[in-house]
PDB file of C-alpha atoms in Angstrom:
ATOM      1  CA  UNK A   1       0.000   0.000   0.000  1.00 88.00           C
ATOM      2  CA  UNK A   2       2.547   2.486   0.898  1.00 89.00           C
ATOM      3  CA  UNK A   3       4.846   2.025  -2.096  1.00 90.00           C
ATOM      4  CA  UNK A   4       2.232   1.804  -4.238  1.00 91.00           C
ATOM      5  CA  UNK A   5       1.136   5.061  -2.874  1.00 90.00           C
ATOM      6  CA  UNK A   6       4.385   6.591  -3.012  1.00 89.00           C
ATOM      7  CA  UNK A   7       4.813   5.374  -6.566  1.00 91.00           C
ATOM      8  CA  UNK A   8       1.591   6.946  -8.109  1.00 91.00           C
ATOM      9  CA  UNK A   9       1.403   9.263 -10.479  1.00 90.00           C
ATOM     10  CA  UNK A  10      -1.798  11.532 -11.223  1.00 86.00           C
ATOM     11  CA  UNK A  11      -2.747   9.184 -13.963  1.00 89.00           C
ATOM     12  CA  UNK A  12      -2.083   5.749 -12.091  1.00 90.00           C
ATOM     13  CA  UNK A  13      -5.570   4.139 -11.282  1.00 90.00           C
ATOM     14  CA  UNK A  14      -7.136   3.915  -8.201  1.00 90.00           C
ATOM     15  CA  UNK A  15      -6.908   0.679  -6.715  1.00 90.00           C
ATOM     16  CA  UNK A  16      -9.259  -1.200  -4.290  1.00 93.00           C
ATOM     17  CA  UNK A  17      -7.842  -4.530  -2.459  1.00 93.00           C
ATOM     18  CA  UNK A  18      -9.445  -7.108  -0.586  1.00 96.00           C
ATOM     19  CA  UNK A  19      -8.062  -9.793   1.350  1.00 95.00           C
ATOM     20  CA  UNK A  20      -8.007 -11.474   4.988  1.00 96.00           C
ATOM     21  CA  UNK A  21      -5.282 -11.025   7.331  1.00 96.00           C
ATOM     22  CA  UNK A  22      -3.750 -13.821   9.524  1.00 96.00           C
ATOM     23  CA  UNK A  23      -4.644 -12.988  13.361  1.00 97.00           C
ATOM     24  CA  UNK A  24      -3.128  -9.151  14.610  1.00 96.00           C
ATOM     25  CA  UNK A  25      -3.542  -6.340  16.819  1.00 95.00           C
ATOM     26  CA  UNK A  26      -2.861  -3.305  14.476  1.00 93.00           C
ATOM     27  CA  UNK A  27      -2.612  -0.305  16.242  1.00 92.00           C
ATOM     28  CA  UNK A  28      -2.963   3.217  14.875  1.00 87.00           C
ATOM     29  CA  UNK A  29      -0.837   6.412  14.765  1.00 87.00           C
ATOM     30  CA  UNK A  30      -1.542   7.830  17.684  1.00 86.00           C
ATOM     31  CA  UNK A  31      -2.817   4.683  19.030  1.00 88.00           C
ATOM     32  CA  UNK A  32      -3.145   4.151  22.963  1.00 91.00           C
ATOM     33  CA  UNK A  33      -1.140   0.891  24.590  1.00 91.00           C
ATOM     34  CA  UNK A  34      -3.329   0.737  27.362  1.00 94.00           C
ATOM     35  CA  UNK A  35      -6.207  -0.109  24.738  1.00 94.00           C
ATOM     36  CA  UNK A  36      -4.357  -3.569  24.587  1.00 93.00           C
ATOM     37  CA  UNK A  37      -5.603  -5.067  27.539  1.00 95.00           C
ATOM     38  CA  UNK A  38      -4.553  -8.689  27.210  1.00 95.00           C
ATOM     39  CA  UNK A  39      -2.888  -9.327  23.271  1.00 93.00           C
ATOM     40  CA  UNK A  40      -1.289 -12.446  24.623  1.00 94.00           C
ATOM     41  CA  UNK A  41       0.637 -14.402  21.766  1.00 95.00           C
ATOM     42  CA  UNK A  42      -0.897 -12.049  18.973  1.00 96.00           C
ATOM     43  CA  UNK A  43       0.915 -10.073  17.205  1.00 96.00           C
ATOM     44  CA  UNK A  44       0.915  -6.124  17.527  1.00 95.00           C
ATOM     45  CA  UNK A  45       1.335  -3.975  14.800  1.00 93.00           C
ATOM     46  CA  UNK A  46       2.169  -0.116  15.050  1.00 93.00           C
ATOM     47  CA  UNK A  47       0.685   0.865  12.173  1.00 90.00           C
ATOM     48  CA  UNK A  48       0.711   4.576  10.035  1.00 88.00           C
ATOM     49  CA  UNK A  49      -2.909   4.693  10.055  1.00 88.00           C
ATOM     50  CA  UNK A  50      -5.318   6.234  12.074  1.00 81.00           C
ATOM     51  CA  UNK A  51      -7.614   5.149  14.919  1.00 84.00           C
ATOM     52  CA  UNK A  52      -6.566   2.800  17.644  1.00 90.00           C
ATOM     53  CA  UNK A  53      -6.586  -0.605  18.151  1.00 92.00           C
ATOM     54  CA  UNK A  54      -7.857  -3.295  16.292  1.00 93.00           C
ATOM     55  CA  UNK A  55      -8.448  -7.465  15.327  1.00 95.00           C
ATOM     56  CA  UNK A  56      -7.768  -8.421  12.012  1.00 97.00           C
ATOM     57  CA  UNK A  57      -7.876 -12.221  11.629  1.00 97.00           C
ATOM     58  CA  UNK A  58      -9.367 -14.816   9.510  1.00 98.00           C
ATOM     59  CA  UNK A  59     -12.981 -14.391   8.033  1.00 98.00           C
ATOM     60  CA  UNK A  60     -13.045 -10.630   7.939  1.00 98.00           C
ATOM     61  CA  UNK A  61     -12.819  -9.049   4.990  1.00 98.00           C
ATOM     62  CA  UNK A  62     -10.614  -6.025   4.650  1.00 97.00           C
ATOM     63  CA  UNK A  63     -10.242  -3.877   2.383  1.00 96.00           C
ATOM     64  CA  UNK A  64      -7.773  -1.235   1.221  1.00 94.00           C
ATOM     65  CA  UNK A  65      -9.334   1.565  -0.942  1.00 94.00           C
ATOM     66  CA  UNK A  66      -5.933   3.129  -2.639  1.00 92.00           C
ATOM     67  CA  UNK A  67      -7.748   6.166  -4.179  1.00 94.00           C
ATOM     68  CA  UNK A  68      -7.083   9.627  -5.049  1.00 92.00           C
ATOM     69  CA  UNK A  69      -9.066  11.026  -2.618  1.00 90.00           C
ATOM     70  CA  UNK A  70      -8.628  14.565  -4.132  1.00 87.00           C
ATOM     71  CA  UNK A  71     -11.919  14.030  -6.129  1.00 82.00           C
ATOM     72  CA  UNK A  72     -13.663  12.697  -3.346  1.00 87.00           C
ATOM     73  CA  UNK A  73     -11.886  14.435   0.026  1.00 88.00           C
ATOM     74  CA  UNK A  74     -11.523  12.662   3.469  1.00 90.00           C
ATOM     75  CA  UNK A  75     -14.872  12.603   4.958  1.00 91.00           C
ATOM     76  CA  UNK A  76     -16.488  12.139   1.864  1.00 93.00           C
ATOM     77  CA  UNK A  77     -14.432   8.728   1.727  1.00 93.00           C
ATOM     78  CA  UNK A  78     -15.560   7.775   5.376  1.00 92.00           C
ATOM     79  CA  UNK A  79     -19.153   8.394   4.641  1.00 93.00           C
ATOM     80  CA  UNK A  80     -18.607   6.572   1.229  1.00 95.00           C
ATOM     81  CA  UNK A  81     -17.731   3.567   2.864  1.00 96.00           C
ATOM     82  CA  UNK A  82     -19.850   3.474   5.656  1.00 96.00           C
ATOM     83  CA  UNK A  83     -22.690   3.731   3.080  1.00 96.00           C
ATOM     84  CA  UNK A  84     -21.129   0.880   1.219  1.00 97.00           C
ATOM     85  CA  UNK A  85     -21.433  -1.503   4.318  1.00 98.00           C
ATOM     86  CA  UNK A  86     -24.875  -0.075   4.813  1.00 98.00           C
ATOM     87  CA  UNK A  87     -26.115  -0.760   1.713  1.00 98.00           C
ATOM     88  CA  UNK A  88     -24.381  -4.580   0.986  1.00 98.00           C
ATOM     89  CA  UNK A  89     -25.669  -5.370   4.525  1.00 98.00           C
ATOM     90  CA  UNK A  90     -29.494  -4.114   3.493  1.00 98.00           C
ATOM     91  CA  UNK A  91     -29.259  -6.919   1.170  1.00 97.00           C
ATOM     92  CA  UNK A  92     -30.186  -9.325   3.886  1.00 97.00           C
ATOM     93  CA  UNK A  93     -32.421  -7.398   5.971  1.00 98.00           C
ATOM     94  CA  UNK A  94     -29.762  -5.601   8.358  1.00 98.00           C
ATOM     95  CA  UNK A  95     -30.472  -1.950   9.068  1.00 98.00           C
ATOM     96  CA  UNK A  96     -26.596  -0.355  10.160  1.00 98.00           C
ATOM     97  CA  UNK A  97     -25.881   2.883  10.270  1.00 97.00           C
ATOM     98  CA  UNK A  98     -22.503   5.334  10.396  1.00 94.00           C
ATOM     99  CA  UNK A  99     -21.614   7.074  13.287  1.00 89.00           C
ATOM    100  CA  UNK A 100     -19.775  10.666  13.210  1.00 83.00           C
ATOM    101  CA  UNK A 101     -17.850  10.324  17.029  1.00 83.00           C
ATOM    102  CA  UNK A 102     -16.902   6.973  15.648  1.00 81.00           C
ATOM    103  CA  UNK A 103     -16.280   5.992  12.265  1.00 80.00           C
ATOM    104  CA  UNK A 104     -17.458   2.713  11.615  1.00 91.00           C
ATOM    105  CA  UNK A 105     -21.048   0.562  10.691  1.00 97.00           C
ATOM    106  CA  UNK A 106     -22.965  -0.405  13.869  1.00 97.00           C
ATOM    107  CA  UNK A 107     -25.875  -3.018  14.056  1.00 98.00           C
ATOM    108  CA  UNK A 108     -27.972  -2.613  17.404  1.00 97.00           C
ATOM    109  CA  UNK A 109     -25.233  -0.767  19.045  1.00 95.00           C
ATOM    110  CA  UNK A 110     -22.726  -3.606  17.926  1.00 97.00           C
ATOM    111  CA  UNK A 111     -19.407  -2.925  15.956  1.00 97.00           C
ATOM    112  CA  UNK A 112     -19.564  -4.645  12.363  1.00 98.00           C
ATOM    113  CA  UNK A 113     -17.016  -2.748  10.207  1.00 97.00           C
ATOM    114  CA  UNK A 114     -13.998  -0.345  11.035  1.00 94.00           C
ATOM    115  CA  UNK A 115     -12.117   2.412   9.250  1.00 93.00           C
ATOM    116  CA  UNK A 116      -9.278   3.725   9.651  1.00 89.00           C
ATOM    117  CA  UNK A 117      -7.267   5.474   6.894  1.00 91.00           C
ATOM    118  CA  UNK A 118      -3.916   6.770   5.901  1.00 89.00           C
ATOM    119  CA  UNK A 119      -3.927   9.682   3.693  1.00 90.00           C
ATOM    120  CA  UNK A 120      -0.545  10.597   1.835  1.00 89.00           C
ATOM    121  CA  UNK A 121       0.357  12.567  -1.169  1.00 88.00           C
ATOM    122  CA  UNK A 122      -3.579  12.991  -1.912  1.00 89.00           C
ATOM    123  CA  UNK A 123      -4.010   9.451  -1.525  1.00 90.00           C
ATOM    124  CA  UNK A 124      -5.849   7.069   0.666  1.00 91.00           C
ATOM    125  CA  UNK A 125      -4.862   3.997   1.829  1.00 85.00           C
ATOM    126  CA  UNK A 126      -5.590   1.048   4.361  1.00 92.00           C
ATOM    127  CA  UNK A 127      -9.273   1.004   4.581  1.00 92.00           C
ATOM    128  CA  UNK A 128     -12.099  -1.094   6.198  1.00 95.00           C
ATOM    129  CA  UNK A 129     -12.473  -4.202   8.000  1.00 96.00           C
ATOM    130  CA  UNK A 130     -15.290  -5.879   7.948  1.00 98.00           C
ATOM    131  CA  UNK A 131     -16.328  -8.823  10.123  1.00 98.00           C
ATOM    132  CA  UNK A 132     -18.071 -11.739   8.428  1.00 98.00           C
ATOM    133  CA  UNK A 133     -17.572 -15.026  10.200  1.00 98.00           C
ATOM    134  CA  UNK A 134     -14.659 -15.122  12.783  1.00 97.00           C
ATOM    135  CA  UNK A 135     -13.669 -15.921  15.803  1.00 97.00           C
ATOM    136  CA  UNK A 136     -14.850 -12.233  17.688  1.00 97.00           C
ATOM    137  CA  UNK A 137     -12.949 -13.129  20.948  1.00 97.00           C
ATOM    138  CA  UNK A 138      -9.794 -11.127  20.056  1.00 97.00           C
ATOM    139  CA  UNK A 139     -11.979  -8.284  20.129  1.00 96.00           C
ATOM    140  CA  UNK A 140     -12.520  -8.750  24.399  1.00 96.00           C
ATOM    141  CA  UNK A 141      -8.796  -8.494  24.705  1.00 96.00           C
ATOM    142  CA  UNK A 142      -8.657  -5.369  23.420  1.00 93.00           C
ATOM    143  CA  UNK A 143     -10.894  -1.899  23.918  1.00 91.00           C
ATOM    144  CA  UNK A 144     -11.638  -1.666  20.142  1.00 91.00           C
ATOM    145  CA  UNK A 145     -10.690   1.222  18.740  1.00 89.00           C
ATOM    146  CA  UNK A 146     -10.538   2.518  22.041  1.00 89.00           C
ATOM    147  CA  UNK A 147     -13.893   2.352  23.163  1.00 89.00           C
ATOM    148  CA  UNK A 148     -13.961   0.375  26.611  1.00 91.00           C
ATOM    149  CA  UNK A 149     -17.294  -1.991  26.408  1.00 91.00           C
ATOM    150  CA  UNK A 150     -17.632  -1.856  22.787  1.00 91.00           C
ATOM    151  CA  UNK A 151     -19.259  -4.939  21.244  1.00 96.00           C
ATOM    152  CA  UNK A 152     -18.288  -6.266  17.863  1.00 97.00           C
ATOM    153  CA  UNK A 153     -20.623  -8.004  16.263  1.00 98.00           C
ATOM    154  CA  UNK A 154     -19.984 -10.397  12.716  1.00 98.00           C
ATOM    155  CA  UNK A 155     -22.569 -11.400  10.137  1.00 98.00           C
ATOM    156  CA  UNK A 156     -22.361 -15.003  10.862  1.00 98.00           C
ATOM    157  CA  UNK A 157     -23.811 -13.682  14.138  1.00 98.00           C
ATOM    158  CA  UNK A 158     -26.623 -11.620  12.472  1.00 98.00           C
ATOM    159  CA  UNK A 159     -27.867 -14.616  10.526  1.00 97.00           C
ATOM    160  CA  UNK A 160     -25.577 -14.377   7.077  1.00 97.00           C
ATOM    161  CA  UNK A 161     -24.165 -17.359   6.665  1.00 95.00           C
ATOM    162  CA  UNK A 162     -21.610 -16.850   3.309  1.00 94.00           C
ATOM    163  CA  UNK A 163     -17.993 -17.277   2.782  1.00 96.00           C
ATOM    164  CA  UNK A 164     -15.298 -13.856   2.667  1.00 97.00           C
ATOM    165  CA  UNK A 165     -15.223 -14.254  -0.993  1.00 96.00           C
ATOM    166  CA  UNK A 166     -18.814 -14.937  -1.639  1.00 97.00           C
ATOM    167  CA  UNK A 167     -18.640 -11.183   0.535  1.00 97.00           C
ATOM    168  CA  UNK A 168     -15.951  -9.636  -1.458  1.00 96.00           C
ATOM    169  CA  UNK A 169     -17.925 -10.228  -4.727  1.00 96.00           C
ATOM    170  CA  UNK A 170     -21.462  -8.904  -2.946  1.00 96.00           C
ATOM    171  CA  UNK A 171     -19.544  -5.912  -2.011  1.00 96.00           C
ATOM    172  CA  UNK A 172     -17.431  -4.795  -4.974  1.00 95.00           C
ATOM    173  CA  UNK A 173     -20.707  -2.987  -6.618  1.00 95.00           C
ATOM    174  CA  UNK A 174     -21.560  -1.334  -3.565  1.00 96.00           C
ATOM    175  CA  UNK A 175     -18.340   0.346  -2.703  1.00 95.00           C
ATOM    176  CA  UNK A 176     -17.692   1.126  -6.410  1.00 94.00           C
ATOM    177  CA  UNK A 177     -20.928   3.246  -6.511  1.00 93.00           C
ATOM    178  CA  UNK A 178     -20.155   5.060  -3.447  1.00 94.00           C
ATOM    179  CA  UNK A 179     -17.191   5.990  -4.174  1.00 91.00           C
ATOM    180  CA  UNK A 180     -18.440   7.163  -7.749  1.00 87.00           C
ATOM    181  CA  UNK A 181     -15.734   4.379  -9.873  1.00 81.00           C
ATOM    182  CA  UNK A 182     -17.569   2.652 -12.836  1.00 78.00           C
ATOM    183  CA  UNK A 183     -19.272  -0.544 -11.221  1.00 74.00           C
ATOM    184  CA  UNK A 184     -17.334  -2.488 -14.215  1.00 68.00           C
ATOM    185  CA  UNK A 185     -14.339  -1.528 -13.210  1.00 61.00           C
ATOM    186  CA  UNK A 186     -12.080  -4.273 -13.094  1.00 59.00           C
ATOM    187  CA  UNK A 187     -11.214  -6.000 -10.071  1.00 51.00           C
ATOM    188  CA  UNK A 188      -9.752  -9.639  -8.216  1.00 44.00           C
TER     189      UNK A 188
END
């Protein structure tokens, strides 16, 4: 992400990955230790991204929107992809929403997605996580992204039973809208 970043040019394409990340504690910038309460043998990542501390791990699909956010701008992107979790979610009867004091897609008060961005050279990148069908324990070692009590919910929990890449595929068409890219764009 970073050198691909540092290697655009203002015709390179924007870029949009998704993939699953073997079990971490990423935590952001300005990121607070004591929001690791108990990491154990899992890795911890300081990360150049903002927000404070996460799970990544298998079945949650994340994804890295490497834009040129000077089209779109910063909040626009956050809103953007909160809308895009919104609206592939609505697909099986799940109202979320977006909240402004914490970016992110809540179901019932419950954590589903996170954000957390890097922004360099007019660029974005890392991105959202999305939980689909993992192991959510990580998340009670941890106050996620540093919210003490939080719960994080998956959709496995709210009755969606598909695979990451069954996800991925669902999703492509929603984030491409919302972040105004063709929905044929080409992607893997």
């Amino acid at each position: 992400m970073q050198s691909f970043t540092d290697s655009r040019a203002a015709a390179t394409p924007d870029e949009i990955w998704f993939l699953e990340h073997p079990p971490v504690f990423t935590l952001g910038m300005n990121g607070k230790p004591e929001h690791l309460l108990a990491p154990g043998d899992t890795p911890v990542v300081q990360i150049d991204r903002g927000g404070q501390v996460t799970f990544h791990g298998p079945g949650q699909l994340v994804v890295y929107p490497l834009l040129d956010i000077r089209r779109l701008g910063v909040r626009q992107l956050v809103v953007a992809l909160e809308n895009a979790v919104i609206d592939l979610v609505a697909q099986w009867n799940i109202v979320a929403v977006g909240r402004r004091d914490a970016p992110g897609i809540y179901v019932d008060g419950r954590k589903l997605a996170s954000i957390g961005l890097r922004i360099r050279r007019g660029c974005s990148y890392h991105g959202l996580a999305l939980n689909v069908a993992m192991d959510l324990a990580p998340f009670g070692r941890i106050n996620p992204c540093g919210f003490a009590g939080l719960e994080v919910t998956d959709l496995r929990t709210l009755g969606v039973t598909t695979m990451v890449a069954d996800v991925a595929r669902a999703f492509a068409p929603c984030l491409l809208r919302a972040v105004g890219l063709p929905e044929d764009s080409r992607w893997n």
